[in-house]
Amino acid sequence: MSVRQKLFATTVATAAALIATLAILPASAQTLRYANQGDLKSLDPYTLRETTTTAHHTHIYEGLVGRDRQLKIIPALAESWETPEPTRWRFHLRHNVKFHNGDPFTADDVIFSAERVRAKGSNFTSVIPPDAKFVKVDDYTVDVILTSPNPILITQWDGWLIMDKKWCEEHNAVAPTPASATTPSYASLNENGTGPFVVESHQPGVKTVFKPFAGWWRKPEHNLKEIIFTPIASDATRVAALLSGEVDVIEPVPIQDIARVNASGNAKVLNGPELRTLFIGMDQQRDELLYSNIKGKNPFKDIRVREAFYKAIDVELIKTRVMRGLSTPSALMIAPELFSLSKDFTRPKYDPDGAKKLLTEAGYPDGFEVTMDCPNDRYVNDAAICQAVVGMLARIGVKVNLLAQPKQQYFAKVLKPGGYQTSFYMLGWQPGSQDSHNVLHDIMGCRDDPKDSTRGEANLGGYCNKELDALTDKVLIETDTAKREQLIKQAFEIGIKDYGYIPLHQQALAWGVSNKVKLSQRADNQVLLYWATKQEE
């Protein structure tokens, strides 16, 4: 069993999580040096629901459940569970588990974490249904009581990590640290988890050093004495560091450098499909866009404008020119591996002339101006993708002012409390539950549901269709697979008809790994797995 199972499958992993499985078995302890294009700003596990950040956090924190190499849910801090009633889950917690500071793990920590993860400032509020009531039965038993059945409850908990109640209270860290925080909290600079590694030092933007936790309740299957993570934003510098031996693993390898790395003799590239879907969103809620030259109204409230933007973007050209073939254009907001009926959907054709006509019909014959928010260190070629979109929209008269910035600044801006601060943006989303409900609820759900404050948590543009929400609620409780798939299909059809979002593609992941790391691999249930031995230096 690997240290953090789910994140080592290439369909969902980043190298930040892959590195914890590198260096298995040899007796001599080794240092593994890893570089990513993005930074690890906060150690608070509820600050940012972003895969690479969570991958780092899962070195040090653990959840009640995890996933195995086939992505199946397995016990973690909860050693077993059952559902005595359709609306009640009972979790039996693992005994003799210690936090890094020696505090015992108990039911109090689970109940505290359930409250903290749903508190203001958390970016994980939707992982636990708002109606869920956590009840302590005894120190090692917790009941979760719901108002309606939720058969996928624990699949939604992947990424929900348990914190130490006593430690948080002692260090004034009861409240989660929001992504937009300008002053670091104690929990953002320090950690106290139950996971396989402790953080020896953390310098945001510079370096983070992980050391094995001697008191971990599981048996380690690695020979690591430390993991040194260094953010390297420059593609050229990151690749040079790998080829020179300065680092052992990098992520991502720039598409244009894959052949060079493979031909270097010093390293190789691991490629694999990814379940994250990149998409474009638009502010459809405000009466006037925050960042546009159109005053007194919001062009994106007009479906003709949204359709025009959709048809003006050539995803096949992005695939061939920007991604060099390493992307899969998508008609849906979810990867085809996660929804069996995705084959029934086709993407509207690229049609710039039709798009221009739609803009004219909507009252914008000369187009208009809008700012696009885009990260430049989060996804493969993210800034280049956004730049391509800028050029395509220019052809129909739309002037896009591209604001591409590091992911920490990007998320701090678009997730700013008091209303998401963006008019037009690119984002990527992979459902942590590996289920369509997560996309329909978190991304496509209305943000104004008085009965469910977590609906639309990641809906930055305010897209809303109550009919879609009603179907989403039915999806949650439907246990018949065939009926459930049809409900999901109906919901996605509504989103497509509304042109609520513009899905782009799923990208291929590319890790660069030094030849000093010995690799083996196997395919299992369409998941390509890697694990390795770090050779003695």
mmCIF file of N, CA and C in Angstrom, residues 71-125:
data_model
loop_
_atom_site.group_PDB
_atom_site.id
_atom_site.type_symbol
_atom_site.label_atom_id
_atom_site.label_comp_id
_atom_site.label_asym_id
_atom_site.label_seq_id
_atom_site.Cartn_x
_atom_site.Cartn_y
_atom_site.Cartn_z
ATOM 1 N N LEU A 71 -8.070 3.336 -7.347
ATOM 2 C CA LEU A 71 -8.911 4.477 -7.023
ATOM 3 C C LEU A 71 -10.159 4.092 -6.231
ATOM 4 N N LYS A 72 -10.151 2.924 -5.614
ATOM 5 C CA LYS A 72 -11.264 2.516 -4.771
ATOM 6 C C LYS A 72 -11.083 3.087 -3.367
ATOM 7 N N ILE A 73 -12.201 3.448 -2.735
ATOM 8 C CA ILE A 73 -12.158 3.986 -1.376
ATOM 9 C C ILE A 73 -11.663 2.917 -0.410
ATOM 10 N N ILE A 74 -10.729 3.301 0.457
ATOM 11 C CA ILE A 74 -10.188 2.391 1.463
ATOM 12 C C ILE A 74 -10.164 3.096 2.815
ATOM 13 N N PRO A 75 -10.091 2.346 3.911
ATOM 14 C CA PRO A 75 -10.000 2.960 5.236
ATOM 15 C C PRO A 75 -8.692 3.721 5.416
ATOM 16 N N ALA A 76 -8.753 4.785 6.180
ATOM 17 C CA ALA A 76 -7.552 5.530 6.578
ATOM 18 C C ALA A 76 -7.658 5.776 8.082
ATOM 19 N N LEU A 77 -7.947 6.995 8.503
ATOM 20 C CA LEU A 77 -8.113 7.233 9.938
ATOM 21 C C LEU A 77 -9.397 6.594 10.474
ATOM 22 N N ALA A 78 -10.343 6.329 9.599
ATOM 23 C CA ALA A 78 -11.497 5.492 9.970
ATOM 24 C C ALA A 78 -11.165 4.084 9.494
ATOM 25 N N GLU A 79 -11.103 3.135 10.431
ATOM 26 C CA GLU A 79 -10.714 1.786 10.036
ATOM 27 C C GLU A 79 -11.875 0.982 9.466
ATOM 28 N N SER A 80 -13.124 1.422 9.744
ATOM 29 C CA SER A 80 -14.296 0.761 9.174
ATOM 30 C C SER A 80 -15.509 1.666 9.344
ATOM 31 N N TRP A 81 -16.587 1.336 8.649
ATOM 32 C CA TRP A 81 -17.828 2.098 8.756
ATOM 33 C C TRP A 81 -18.992 1.232 8.291
ATOM 34 N N GLU A 82 -20.186 1.641 8.682
ATOM 35 C CA GLU A 82 -21.386 0.986 8.209
ATOM 36 C C GLU A 82 -22.523 1.995 8.197
ATOM 37 N N THR A 83 -23.636 1.618 7.553
ATOM 38 C CA THR A 83 -24.818 2.486 7.508
ATOM 39 C C THR A 83 -25.976 1.731 8.164
ATOM 40 N N PRO A 84 -26.142 1.877 9.485
ATOM 41 C CA PRO A 84 -27.237 1.207 10.189
ATOM 42 C C PRO A 84 -28.606 1.629 9.662
ATOM 43 N N GLU A 85 -28.668 2.855 9.151
ATOM 44 C CA GLU A 85 -29.886 3.390 8.543
ATOM 45 C C GLU A 85 -29.468 4.152 7.291
ATOM 46 N N PRO A 86 -30.381 4.329 6.337
ATOM 47 C CA PRO A 86 -30.020 5.043 5.108
ATOM 48 C C PRO A 86 -29.505 6.457 5.351
ATOM 49 N N THR A 87 -29.925 7.069 6.460
ATOM 50 C CA THR A 87 -29.508 8.444 6.736
ATOM 51 C C THR A 87 -28.503 8.533 7.893
ATOM 52 N N ARG A 88 -27.894 7.411 8.250
ATOM 53 C CA ARG A 88 -26.894 7.450 9.330
ATOM 54 C C ARG A 88 -25.709 6.567 8.977
ATOM 55 N N TRP A 89 -24.540 7.166 9.022
ATOM 56 C CA TRP A 89 -23.280 6.441 8.830
ATOM 57 C C TRP A 89 -22.568 6.376 10.181
ATOM 58 N N ARG A 90 -21.996 5.232 10.499
ATOM 59 C CA ARG A 90 -21.204 5.099 11.727
ATOM 60 C C ARG A 90 -19.762 4.772 11.352
ATOM 61 N N PHE A 91 -18.842 5.602 11.872
ATOM 62 C CA PHE A 91 -17.418 5.447 11.586
ATOM 63 C C PHE A 91 -16.669 5.008 12.836
ATOM 64 N N HIS A 92 -15.891 3.945 12.682
ATOM 65 C CA HIS A 92 -15.060 3.434 13.764
ATOM 66 C C HIS A 92 -13.631 3.916 13.508
ATOM 67 N N LEU A 93 -13.134 4.742 14.405
ATOM 68 C CA LEU A 93 -11.844 5.391 14.195
ATOM 69 C C LEU A 93 -10.691 4.482 14.606
ATOM 70 N N ARG A 94 -9.560 4.736 13.984
ATOM 71 C CA ARG A 94 -8.365 3.938 14.253
ATOM 72 C C ARG A 94 -7.790 4.319 15.615
ATOM 73 N N HIS A 95 -7.430 3.325 16.412
ATOM 74 C CA HIS A 95 -6.839 3.563 17.726
ATOM 75 C C HIS A 95 -5.328 3.786 17.610
ATOM 76 N N ASN A 96 -4.760 4.396 18.624
ATOM 77 C CA ASN A 96 -3.299 4.553 18.754
ATOM 78 C C ASN A 96 -2.666 5.342 17.607
ATOM 79 N N VAL A 97 -3.406 6.291 17.072
ATOM 80 C CA VAL A 97 -2.858 7.205 16.058
ATOM 81 C C VAL A 97 -2.472 8.500 16.750
ATOM 82 N N LYS A 98 -1.286 8.994 16.450
ATOM 83 C CA LYS A 98 -0.787 10.225 17.061
ATOM 84 C C LYS A 98 -0.605 11.313 16.006
ATOM 85 N N PHE A 99 -0.907 12.534 16.412
ATOM 86 C CA PHE A 99 -0.510 13.677 15.592
ATOM 87 C C PHE A 99 0.992 13.882 15.752
ATOM 88 N N HIS A 100 1.567 14.684 14.891
ATOM 89 C CA HIS A 100 3.020 14.855 14.898
ATOM 90 C C HIS A 100 3.558 15.390 16.222
ATOM 91 N N ASN A 101 2.737 16.133 16.948
ATOM 92 C CA ASN A 101 3.196 16.672 18.234
ATOM 93 C C ASN A 101 2.933 15.715 19.393
ATOM 94 N N GLY A 102 2.381 14.530 19.095
ATOM 95 C CA GLY A 102 2.127 13.545 20.134
ATOM 96 C C GLY A 102 0.702 13.501 20.637
ATOM 97 N N ASP A 103 -0.141 14.468 20.239
ATOM 98 C CA ASP A 103 -1.540 14.450 20.659
ATOM 99 C C ASP A 103 -2.242 13.226 20.076
ATOM 100 N N PRO A 104 -3.111 12.577 20.862
ATOM 101 C CA PRO A 104 -3.843 11.428 20.337
ATOM 102 C C PRO A 104 -4.959 11.856 19.391
ATOM 103 N N PHE A 105 -5.190 11.058 18.369
ATOM 104 C CA PHE A 105 -6.292 11.285 17.438
ATOM 105 C C PHE A 105 -7.561 10.653 18.002
ATOM 106 N N THR A 106 -8.641 11.451 18.114
ATOM 107 C CA THR A 106 -9.906 10.953 18.666
ATOM 108 C C THR A 106 -11.086 11.525 17.894
ATOM 109 N N ALA A 107 -12.272 11.136 18.338
ATOM 110 C CA ALA A 107 -13.498 11.616 17.710
ATOM 111 C C ALA A 107 -13.628 13.134 17.791
ATOM 112 N N ASP A 108 -13.074 13.736 18.839
ATOM 113 C CA ASP A 108 -13.154 15.198 18.977
ATOM 114 C C ASP A 108 -12.501 15.899 17.790
ATOM 115 N N ASP A 109 -11.431 15.324 17.258
ATOM 116 C CA ASP A 109 -10.734 15.925 16.121
ATOM 117 C C ASP A 109 -11.572 15.824 14.849
ATOM 118 N N VAL A 110 -12.309 14.729 14.703
ATOM 119 C CA VAL A 110 -13.169 14.566 13.533
ATOM 120 C C VAL A 110 -14.304 15.590 13.564
ATOM 121 N N ILE A 111 -14.941 15.715 14.706
ATOM 122 C CA ILE A 111 -16.054 16.657 14.829
ATOM 123 C C ILE A 111 -15.565 18.093 14.643
ATOM 124 N N PHE A 112 -14.420 18.415 15.224
ATOM 125 C CA PHE A 112 -13.838 19.746 15.043
ATOM 126 C C PHE A 112 -13.529 20.011 13.571
ATOM 127 N N SER A 113 -12.914 19.030 12.908
ATOM 128 C CA SER A 113 -12.541 19.200 11.503
ATOM 129 C C SER A 113 -13.770 19.344 10.608
ATOM 130 N N ALA A 114 -14.856 18.653 10.972
ATOM 131 C CA ALA A 114 -16.095 18.778 10.202
ATOM 132 C C ALA A 114 -16.664 20.187 10.324
ATOM 133 N N GLU A 115 -16.503 20.794 11.484
ATOM 134 C CA GLU A 115 -16.970 22.168 11.670
ATOM 135 C C GLU A 115 -16.038 23.156 10.972
ATOM 136 N N ARG A 116 -14.748 22.930 11.113
ATOM 137 C CA ARG A 116 -13.769 23.859 10.538
ATOM 138 C C ARG A 116 -13.817 23.865 9.016
ATOM 139 N N VAL A 117 -13.986 22.687 8.394
ATOM 140 C CA VAL A 117 -13.950 22.610 6.939
ATOM 141 C C VAL A 117 -15.182 23.267 6.316
ATOM 142 N N ARG A 118 -16.252 23.432 7.118
ATOM 143 C CA ARG A 118 -17.459 24.095 6.607
ATOM 144 C C ARG A 118 -17.542 25.554 7.036
ATOM 145 N N ALA A 119 -16.513 26.038 7.703
ATOM 146 C CA ALA A 119 -16.527 27.408 8.212
ATOM 147 C C ALA A 119 -16.133 28.410 7.127
ATOM 148 N N LYS A 120 -16.452 29.658 7.369
ATOM 149 C CA LYS A 120 -16.108 30.726 6.440
ATOM 150 C C LYS A 120 -14.593 30.779 6.245
ATOM 151 N N GLY A 121 -14.176 30.873 5.016
ATOM 152 C CA GLY A 121 -12.757 30.914 4.690
ATOM 153 C C GLY A 121 -12.247 29.610 4.126
ATOM 154 N N SER A 122 -12.967 28.514 4.374
ATOM 155 C CA SER A 122 -12.572 27.222 3.824
ATOM 156 C C SER A 122 -12.923 27.164 2.347
ATOM 157 N N ASN A 123 -12.064 26.505 1.573
ATOM 158 C CA ASN A 123 -12.332 26.294 0.155
ATOM 159 C C ASN A 123 -12.837 24.876 -0.092
ATOM 160 N N PHE A 124 -13.209 24.182 1.013
ATOM 161 C CA PHE A 124 -13.658 22.791 0.930
ATOM 162 C C PHE A 124 -15.058 22.616 1.520
ATOM 163 N N THR A 125 -15.860 23.663 1.563
ATOM 164 C CA THR A 125 -17.128 23.581 2.284
ATOM 165 C C THR A 125 -18.068 22.526 1.723
#
